[in-house]
Amino acid sequence: MKTILPITVVFLSVISSQSFAQFSIPKYEIGLSVGGYVYQGDLTPGRFGSLKTIRPGFSLSGARLLSDVFSVRANISYGRLVGNESLYSHPEYRQQRNFKFSTPVWELGASVVYNVFGTNLRPSERPRLTPYITAGVSIAFLNIKRDWSGVNTSYFGESSTVITGLATDTTHRTPSVLPVVPIGVGLRYSINDRWAATVETSYRITVTDYLDGFSDAANSGQKDYYHSTSIGIVYRFIGSKGIKCPKF
């Protein structure tokens, strides 16, 4: 009996070490994405914005996983917004007004991410494809360059709202720092426990009608917005020590 007991203890220890692996719950991840930025405002008739002047951009992010469904994410991103009425032949006045603008956009922000299937802390579980929703706040840094040199004054007349509004707009200071509210949806595909690919669309709600540099001469009753669509890669930090999980 004295001999059997130590052998039994050793045997159970070996089985235990073979049957369980050290695996830590993931808490942090980083990401990189690239995509396109689209301006939506007074200088485009398109419902989805100025798709004819889409410009490339990128974003770097870091996230902290809080639970199976929620995480918080910080990001820094860069893009460019462009509007050009000469690209639109309908309605006719667009090419006659011929307003243009461009600006770089540096954006610092934080958001909450909701994992629809609740698999944040269980990366090995299926399904691999997971939808998610994001909402947050950001600060955008701009350098708006507007151009009204191509306006056809004879087409509109000196007393038109375009000409009188332009006199007001050109004396109005354009924003260089702008608070925005990004709201987005995305899909995440888990390649393995550490790596995932993402597709995300984010719409930015702003508080200004001067994102494109014009308001009274264009459409003073509506704010300007912008949005982006990107593809990215995410790396999740998973250690080698922590909670024991059975190996199957």
Steps between C-alpha positions, in 0.01 A plus 500: 500500500784739587653428157176529302405841644808692376472334159133601481584861587769516232269341244219749569746792479618388159143456376409842634789671322415320178129578519517871582675786325589834645297762317438861597187699428582766236478862614669716238526523124639735237388563145592660170252582224497674162207628301326795337359828633188658350371856550124551526365854495387799296728442201371158399154383389578137583303334780812318616734795461763597247604155381671663201755660732568213740849518653715238679563494873627279782442440871694358794307373802542341840220328693433371851257208526262555791261207465367249249300772328667835578841650432638853488716616213726799443617596151695749298412531134584706196305565184412772253167655401436656159194658340480625140173614343645507149480119500119508505298601195162464671350718621642752255582767758772279655748562221402867486557547871815287482593505869794287611673412824753259648638429844715241675336338803696382803266335747551396863217306656365246745204269457308213652480184290209255539567141393163368383581132561682562830827318425755762610659287772458171317698536177505127427123475486298513184359663296816645350301784340365749755309826440562795729374854564706803608420846636721764656642851490793643305686820434578578135783734402444674166666742259217599266585654162194631314483629143219712353703647213301305240154635587305641203357825641308578182313170526376570852476880506636737759192477724481120512549311826814344353670838456368664817565185700852478365571846637408369845679167466832649393516700821405202715788314661516130417553252786849364565398283797165323482322262741337210317291200600602182314241223472592182319433138419747229409575135443787316665642170373714305747792343315626338821517585872732794439422638155180631347397691187240778505276702271348815650291798393493806726277807458610828661235737629631857525376826649596728211378601157845635414684171455510584129550874563151601375161539667287805409601476133413131490257341749503666840228275637706180508823397673793337321614145569754245388544126514761233440512133408809296578650153515745411774696249700484456879752333731383375840745458789466157662751384762617149584398506865168540671178302520520127434292388211452135395671381183282294267 
